[in-house]
Amino acid sequence: MSLLFTPFRSLALVSSPVPFSVQRRGVKYFVTTAADTSFQIFDTAKLRLKFVGPTLPAPVTALASSQNLTFAAAGGEDDQEPPGIWVCERGQTVCVLRGHAGKIDQLLPFGKGHLLSLSVAEGALMVWDVEGQCQSGSIEFEAGFSPCIIAHPDTYLNKIVVGSSEGRVQLWNLRTSKMVYEYENVAGTSPNDSVTSIVQSSVIDVMAVGFQSGAIQVHDMRLDAAIVQFDAEDTVTALSFRSDGTNQLCAGCGNGHMLVFDLDKRELLSSFEAHGTMAVLGAHHLVGEPAMVTMGADNALHVWLFDDQFSGVALSLINI
């Protein structure tokens, strides 16, 4: 086929309904979004398209980025293409990691040269050696614990936090593939209230956990103690702490709204419509800046600028 007809980008498609990946390179931030069977990389300064990834054999189901590498999971949603993780560098596929039997729902770079992949359908978590291009470990969960989301608590060496669709949260050691602790004081508003979001704060040991019911709990993971609880009144689909010295937590919801909570006063500061009536799929604050990037199921990407440190009012600075 002539290079004249080589695919470059999808017209009018900003993002498929897959959570984005945000990466800092130097003083600049880049956002990677899924675009059906490929991915796109934008800068956050003006949301300009900087790069388009290769075309994969199936739609992208999960994304992650680390240094010069972009990880894109695809396949497993039908019998046409088996699930795999495409490791790409500057538009070229370096390798494809295979081992999952079902659709891959989340990717998480971990440590130096390692990647975690979670398949909700098969309840499997795998550890990959990216440099060696092979699987280096896996975790088997007990019956009654269905993993649905993973996160790495800062400074916790070789450990991850795993949330389940039953509402339980556990701490696991990846080196030994053993559970270290199950949190007794992390819970939603009812039994089997599925965990939908987990995010690290700028404070060591403190993470926020969101639930399907709309419950949000800021938790001390070392002491297993709740610090503050909020109610978003809709499914929590994204969480992000401000990192510019302001003690606020932003929550994206399934109804398209963003809520801003004051952690000092323990109250709701503001609420605004971020993505119409479509779910907010991702939210990320830029370190040291009063700015936040969000994406939603409405095929839109926004950069929000917070007006001041107290009101919680955010203005849409750039959007595509």
Tab-separated table of N, CA and C in Angstrom, residues 92-181:
chain	number	residue	atom	x	y	z
A	92	GLN	N	6.456	2.829	17.012
A	92	GLN	CA	6.872	1.487	16.622
A	92	GLN	C	6.537	0.501	17.735
A	93	THR	N	5.997	-0.646	17.365
A	93	THR	CA	5.693	-1.676	18.345
A	93	THR	C	6.970	-2.415	18.728
A	94	VAL	N	7.323	-2.329	20.000
A	94	VAL	CA	8.537	-2.987	20.490
A	94	VAL	C	8.276	-4.468	20.706
A	95	CYS	N	7.140	-4.787	21.337
A	95	CYS	CA	6.778	-6.175	21.579
A	95	CYS	C	5.310	-6.240	21.967
A	96	VAL	N	4.763	-7.440	22.013
A	96	VAL	CA	3.389	-7.676	22.453
A	96	VAL	C	3.437	-8.698	23.581
A	97	LEU	N	2.870	-8.330	24.731
A	97	LEU	CA	2.861	-9.214	25.891
A	97	LEU	C	1.520	-9.934	25.958
A	98	ARG	N	1.550	-11.246	25.996
A	98	ARG	CA	0.309	-12.023	26.038
A	98	ARG	C	0.345	-13.010	27.202
A	99	GLY	N	-0.835	-13.275	27.751
A	99	GLY	CA	-0.943	-14.202	28.865
A	99	GLY	C	-2.328	-14.191	29.474
A	100	HIS	N	-3.039	-13.068	29.312
A	100	HIS	CA	-4.400	-12.965	29.818
A	100	HIS	C	-5.370	-13.740	28.923
A	101	ALA	N	-6.421	-14.234	29.563
A	101	ALA	CA	-7.461	-14.946	28.815
A	101	ALA	C	-8.655	-14.045	28.523
A	102	GLY	N	-8.785	-12.941	29.272
A	102	GLY	CA	-9.902	-12.025	29.097
A	102	GLY	C	-9.443	-10.612	28.857
A	103	LYS	N	-10.392	-9.740	28.592
A	103	LYS	CA	-10.117	-8.325	28.332
A	103	LYS	C	-9.312	-7.704	29.463
A	104	ILE	N	-8.303	-6.913	29.115
A	104	ILE	CA	-7.450	-6.230	30.082
A	104	ILE	C	-8.058	-4.862	30.371
A	105	ASP	N	-8.341	-4.579	31.648
A	105	ASP	CA	-9.065	-3.361	32.019
A	105	ASP	C	-8.186	-2.259	32.599
A	106	GLN	N	-7.012	-2.600	33.111
A	106	GLN	CA	-6.151	-1.568	33.694
A	106	GLN	C	-4.690	-1.954	33.555
A	107	LEU	N	-3.855	-0.958	33.267
A	107	LEU	CA	-2.412	-1.117	33.202
A	107	LEU	C	-1.783	-0.139	34.184
A	108	LEU	N	-0.718	-0.575	34.867
A	108	LEU	CA	-0.061	0.274	35.858
A	108	LEU	C	1.448	0.029	35.820
A	109	PRO	N	2.229	1.000	35.324
A	109	PRO	CA	3.690	0.869	35.409
A	109	PRO	C	4.105	0.784	36.865
A	110	PHE	N	5.077	-0.084	37.142
A	110	PHE	CA	5.450	-0.331	38.535
A	110	PHE	C	6.955	-0.511	38.639
A	111	GLY	N	7.579	0.334	39.452
A	111	GLY	CA	9.014	0.195	39.642
A	111	GLY	C	9.776	0.436	38.356
A	112	LYS	N	10.942	-0.109	38.271
A	112	LYS	CA	11.792	0.070	37.109
A	112	LYS	C	11.630	-1.111	36.154
A	113	GLY	N	11.037	-0.836	35.004
A	113	GLY	CA	10.929	-1.852	33.964
A	113	GLY	C	9.847	-2.880	34.167
A	114	HIS	N	8.871	-2.594	35.035
A	114	HIS	CA	7.794	-3.555	35.253
A	114	HIS	C	6.428	-2.931	34.976
A	115	LEU	N	5.482	-3.775	34.670
A	115	LEU	CA	4.123	-3.338	34.344
A	115	LEU	C	3.130	-4.306	34.966
A	116	LEU	N	2.044	-3.767	35.529
A	116	LEU	CA	0.965	-4.584	36.067
A	116	LEU	C	-0.228	-4.514	35.128
A	117	SER	N	-0.923	-5.618	34.967
A	117	SER	CA	-2.130	-5.643	34.135
A	117	SER	C	-3.227	-6.383	34.887
A	118	LEU	N	-4.429	-5.818	34.835
A	118	LEU	CA	-5.566	-6.384	35.547
A	118	LEU	C	-6.689	-6.695	34.572
A	119	SER	N	-7.177	-7.923	34.639
A	119	SER	CA	-8.348	-8.341	33.869
A	119	SER	C	-9.473	-8.612	34.845
A	120	VAL	N	-10.514	-7.790	34.798
A	120	VAL	CA	-11.638	-7.946	35.720
A	120	VAL	C	-12.409	-9.216	35.410
A	121	ALA	N	-12.589	-9.518	34.122
A	121	ALA	CA	-13.387	-10.676	33.714
A	121	ALA	C	-12.813	-11.985	34.242
A	122	GLU	N	-11.495	-12.126	34.190
A	122	GLU	CA	-10.882	-13.367	34.669
A	122	GLU	C	-10.352	-13.250	36.090
A	123	GLY	N	-10.453	-12.048	36.676
A	123	GLY	CA	-9.985	-11.852	38.050
A	123	GLY	C	-8.506	-12.100	38.205
A	124	ALA	N	-7.731	-11.696	37.203
A	124	ALA	CA	-6.302	-12.004	37.202
A	124	ALA	C	-5.469	-10.733	37.180
A	125	LEU	N	-4.408	-10.729	37.976
A	125	LEU	CA	-3.429	-9.642	37.996
A	125	LEU	C	-2.074	-10.231	37.635
A	126	MET	N	-1.449	-9.679	36.595
A	126	MET	CA	-0.164	-10.199	36.135
A	126	MET	C	0.910	-9.130	36.221
A	127	VAL	N	2.144	-9.584	36.466
A	127	VAL	CA	3.312	-8.709	36.540
A	127	VAL	C	4.200	-9.028	35.346
A	128	TRP	N	4.614	-7.964	34.638
A	128	TRP	CA	5.416	-8.150	33.426
A	128	TRP	C	6.777	-7.496	33.572
A	129	ASP	N	7.789	-8.197	33.076
A	129	ASP	CA	9.126	-7.640	32.946
A	129	ASP	C	9.207	-7.055	31.536
A	130	VAL	N	9.123	-5.736	31.429
A	130	VAL	CA	9.048	-5.100	30.112
A	130	VAL	C	10.354	-5.279	29.352
A	131	GLU	N	11.479	-5.114	30.026
A	131	GLU	CA	12.767	-5.263	29.352
A	131	GLU	C	12.988	-6.693	28.882
A	132	GLY	N	12.589	-7.648	29.709
A	132	GLY	CA	12.740	-9.049	29.326
A	132	GLY	C	11.614	-9.550	28.438
A	133	GLN	N	10.571	-8.707	28.254
A	133	GLN	CA	9.424	-9.026	27.400
A	133	GLN	C	8.774	-10.354	27.808
A	134	CYS	N	8.562	-10.505	29.130
A	134	CYS	CA	7.964	-11.744	29.609
A	134	CYS	C	7.184	-11.497	30.898
A	135	GLN	N	6.358	-12.455	31.264
A	135	GLN	CA	5.622	-12.380	32.521
A	135	GLN	C	6.546	-12.791	33.656
A	136	SER	N	6.565	-11.999	34.722
A	136	SER	CA	7.457	-12.295	35.833
A	136	SER	C	6.715	-12.673	37.107
A	137	GLY	N	5.388	-12.623	37.082
A	137	GLY	CA	4.646	-12.988	38.271
A	137	GLY	C	3.155	-12.819	38.071
A	138	SER	N	2.388	-13.268	39.047
A	138	SER	CA	0.932	-13.126	39.011
A	138	SER	C	0.395	-13.259	40.436
A	139	ILE	N	-0.842	-12.832	40.608
A	139	ILE	CA	-1.494	-12.921	41.911
A	139	ILE	C	-2.822	-13.650	41.756
A	140	GLU	N	-3.036	-14.618	42.623
A	140	GLU	CA	-4.307	-15.340	42.640
A	140	GLU	C	-5.108	-14.878	43.858
A	141	PHE	N	-6.341	-14.457	43.621
A	141	PHE	CA	-7.194	-13.956	44.685
A	141	PHE	C	-8.149	-15.041	45.161
A	142	GLU	N	-8.537	-14.944	46.418
A	142	GLU	CA	-9.442	-15.932	46.994
A	142	GLU	C	-10.837	-15.778	46.424
A	143	ALA	N	-11.625	-16.825	46.532
A	143	ALA	CA	-13.018	-16.779	46.096
A	143	ALA	C	-13.773	-15.740	46.918
A	144	GLY	N	-14.593	-14.951	46.250
A	144	GLY	CA	-15.332	-13.903	46.942
A	144	GLY	C	-14.655	-12.551	46.909
A	145	PHE	N	-13.451	-12.503	46.321
A	145	PHE	CA	-12.752	-11.224	46.139
A	145	PHE	C	-12.500	-11.045	44.652
A	146	SER	N	-13.259	-10.137	44.038
A	146	SER	CA	-13.159	-9.909	42.588
A	146	SER	C	-12.442	-8.587	42.343
A	147	PRO	N	-11.156	-8.622	42.004
A	147	PRO	CA	-10.396	-7.377	41.832
A	147	PRO	C	-10.940	-6.554	40.669
A	148	CYS	N	-11.063	-5.247	40.879
A	148	CYS	CA	-11.572	-4.393	39.810
A	148	CYS	C	-10.742	-3.130	39.617
A	149	ILE	N	-9.816	-2.851	40.563
A	149	ILE	CA	-8.976	-1.659	40.410
A	149	ILE	C	-7.721	-1.808	41.268
A	150	ILE	N	-6.602	-1.255	40.775
A	150	ILE	CA	-5.339	-1.339	41.505
A	150	ILE	C	-4.694	0.040	41.569
A	151	ALA	N	-3.885	0.256	42.609
A	151	ALA	CA	-3.160	1.521	42.770
A	151	ALA	C	-1.913	1.253	43.603
A	152	HIS	N	-0.884	2.073	43.384
A	152	HIS	CA	0.363	1.912	44.138
A	152	HIS	C	0.490	3.029	45.158
A	153	PRO	N	0.518	2.708	46.469
A	153	PRO	CA	0.735	3.739	47.486
A	153	PRO	C	2.201	4.167	47.508
A	154	ASP	N	2.430	5.465	47.462
A	154	ASP	CA	3.802	5.985	47.437
A	154	ASP	C	4.617	5.467	48.620
A	155	THR	N	5.858	5.123	48.349
A	155	THR	CA	6.879	4.648	49.306
A	155	THR	C	6.625	3.224	49.803
A	156	TYR	N	5.554	2.581	49.366
A	156	TYR	CA	5.292	1.193	49.770
A	156	TYR	C	6.010	0.279	48.784
A	157	LEU	N	7.180	-0.172	49.157
A	157	LEU	CA	8.029	-0.947	48.262
A	157	LEU	C	7.387	-2.284	47.903
A	158	ASN	N	7.269	-2.537	46.591
A	158	ASN	CA	6.745	-3.799	46.056
A	158	ASN	C	5.301	-4.085	46.484
A	159	LYS	N	4.549	-3.053	46.819
A	159	LYS	CA	3.182	-3.283	47.300
A	159	LYS	C	2.169	-2.483	46.499
A	160	ILE	N	0.974	-3.051	46.377
A	160	ILE	CA	-0.124	-2.375	45.696
A	160	ILE	C	-1.401	-2.539	46.511
A	161	VAL	N	-2.319	-1.616	46.298
A	161	VAL	CA	-3.641	-1.685	46.908
A	161	VAL	C	-4.607	-2.181	45.840
A	162	VAL	N	-5.422	-3.162	46.204
A	162	VAL	CA	-6.377	-3.758	45.259
A	162	VAL	C	-7.789	-3.580	45.795
A	163	GLY	N	-8.654	-2.968	44.984
A	163	GLY	CA	-10.057	-2.824	45.344
A	163	GLY	C	-10.895	-3.855	44.612
A	164	SER	N	-11.997	-4.265	45.227
A	164	SER	CA	-12.824	-5.315	44.642
A	164	SER	C	-14.251	-4.850	44.396
A	165	SER	N	-14.967	-5.608	43.581
A	165	SER	CA	-16.365	-5.298	43.289
A	165	SER	C	-17.255	-5.615	44.485
A	166	GLU	N	-16.721	-6.314	45.487
A	166	GLU	CA	-17.461	-6.579	46.720
A	166	GLU	C	-17.261	-5.472	47.753
A	167	GLY	N	-16.450	-4.471	47.410
A	167	GLY	CA	-16.217	-3.356	48.327
A	167	GLY	C	-15.058	-3.549	49.275
A	168	ARG	N	-14.330	-4.645	49.159
A	168	ARG	CA	-13.192	-4.905	50.026
A	168	ARG	C	-11.913	-4.340	49.405
A	169	VAL	N	-10.967	-3.967	50.265
A	169	VAL	CA	-9.691	-3.410	49.819
A	169	VAL	C	-8.561	-4.157	50.520
A	170	GLN	N	-7.565	-4.589	49.738
A	170	GLN	CA	-6.456	-5.360	50.285
A	170	GLN	C	-5.119	-4.766	49.863
A	171	LEU	N	-4.097	-5.020	50.671
A	171	LEU	CA	-2.716	-4.635	50.369
A	171	LEU	C	-1.933	-5.902	50.042
A	172	TRP	N	-1.276	-5.908	48.874
A	172	TRP	CA	-0.554	-7.095	48.412
A	172	TRP	C	0.928	-6.785	48.193
A	173	ASN	N	1.757	-7.806	48.450
A	173	ASN	CA	3.182	-7.739	48.169
A	173	ASN	C	3.430	-8.443	46.841
A	174	LEU	N	3.935	-7.704	45.862
A	174	LEU	CA	4.140	-8.282	44.531
A	174	LEU	C	5.330	-9.235	44.486
A	175	ARG	N	6.303	-8.997	45.338
A	175	ARG	CA	7.492	-9.860	45.316
A	175	ARG	C	7.154	-11.266	45.824
A	176	THR	N	6.334	-11.342	46.863
A	176	THR	CA	5.988	-12.647	47.433
A	176	THR	C	4.647	-13.173	46.931
A	177	SER	N	3.892	-12.305	46.215
A	177	SER	CA	2.557	-12.657	45.719
A	177	SER	C	1.620	-13.071	46.857
A	178	LYS	N	1.764	-12.376	47.986
A	178	LYS	CA	0.926	-12.680	49.155
A	178	LYS	C	0.218	-11.429	49.645
A	179	MET	N	-0.977	-11.631	50.215
A	179	MET	CA	-1.704	-10.522	50.791
A	179	MET	C	-1.068	-10.140	52.113
A	180	VAL	N	-0.815	-8.836	52.292
A	180	VAL	CA	-0.210	-8.332	53.522
A	180	VAL	C	-1.285	-7.979	54.545
A	181	TYR	N	-2.372	-7.356	54.047
A	181	TYR	CA	-3.390	-6.877	54.980
A	181	TYR	C	-4.693	-6.610	54.239
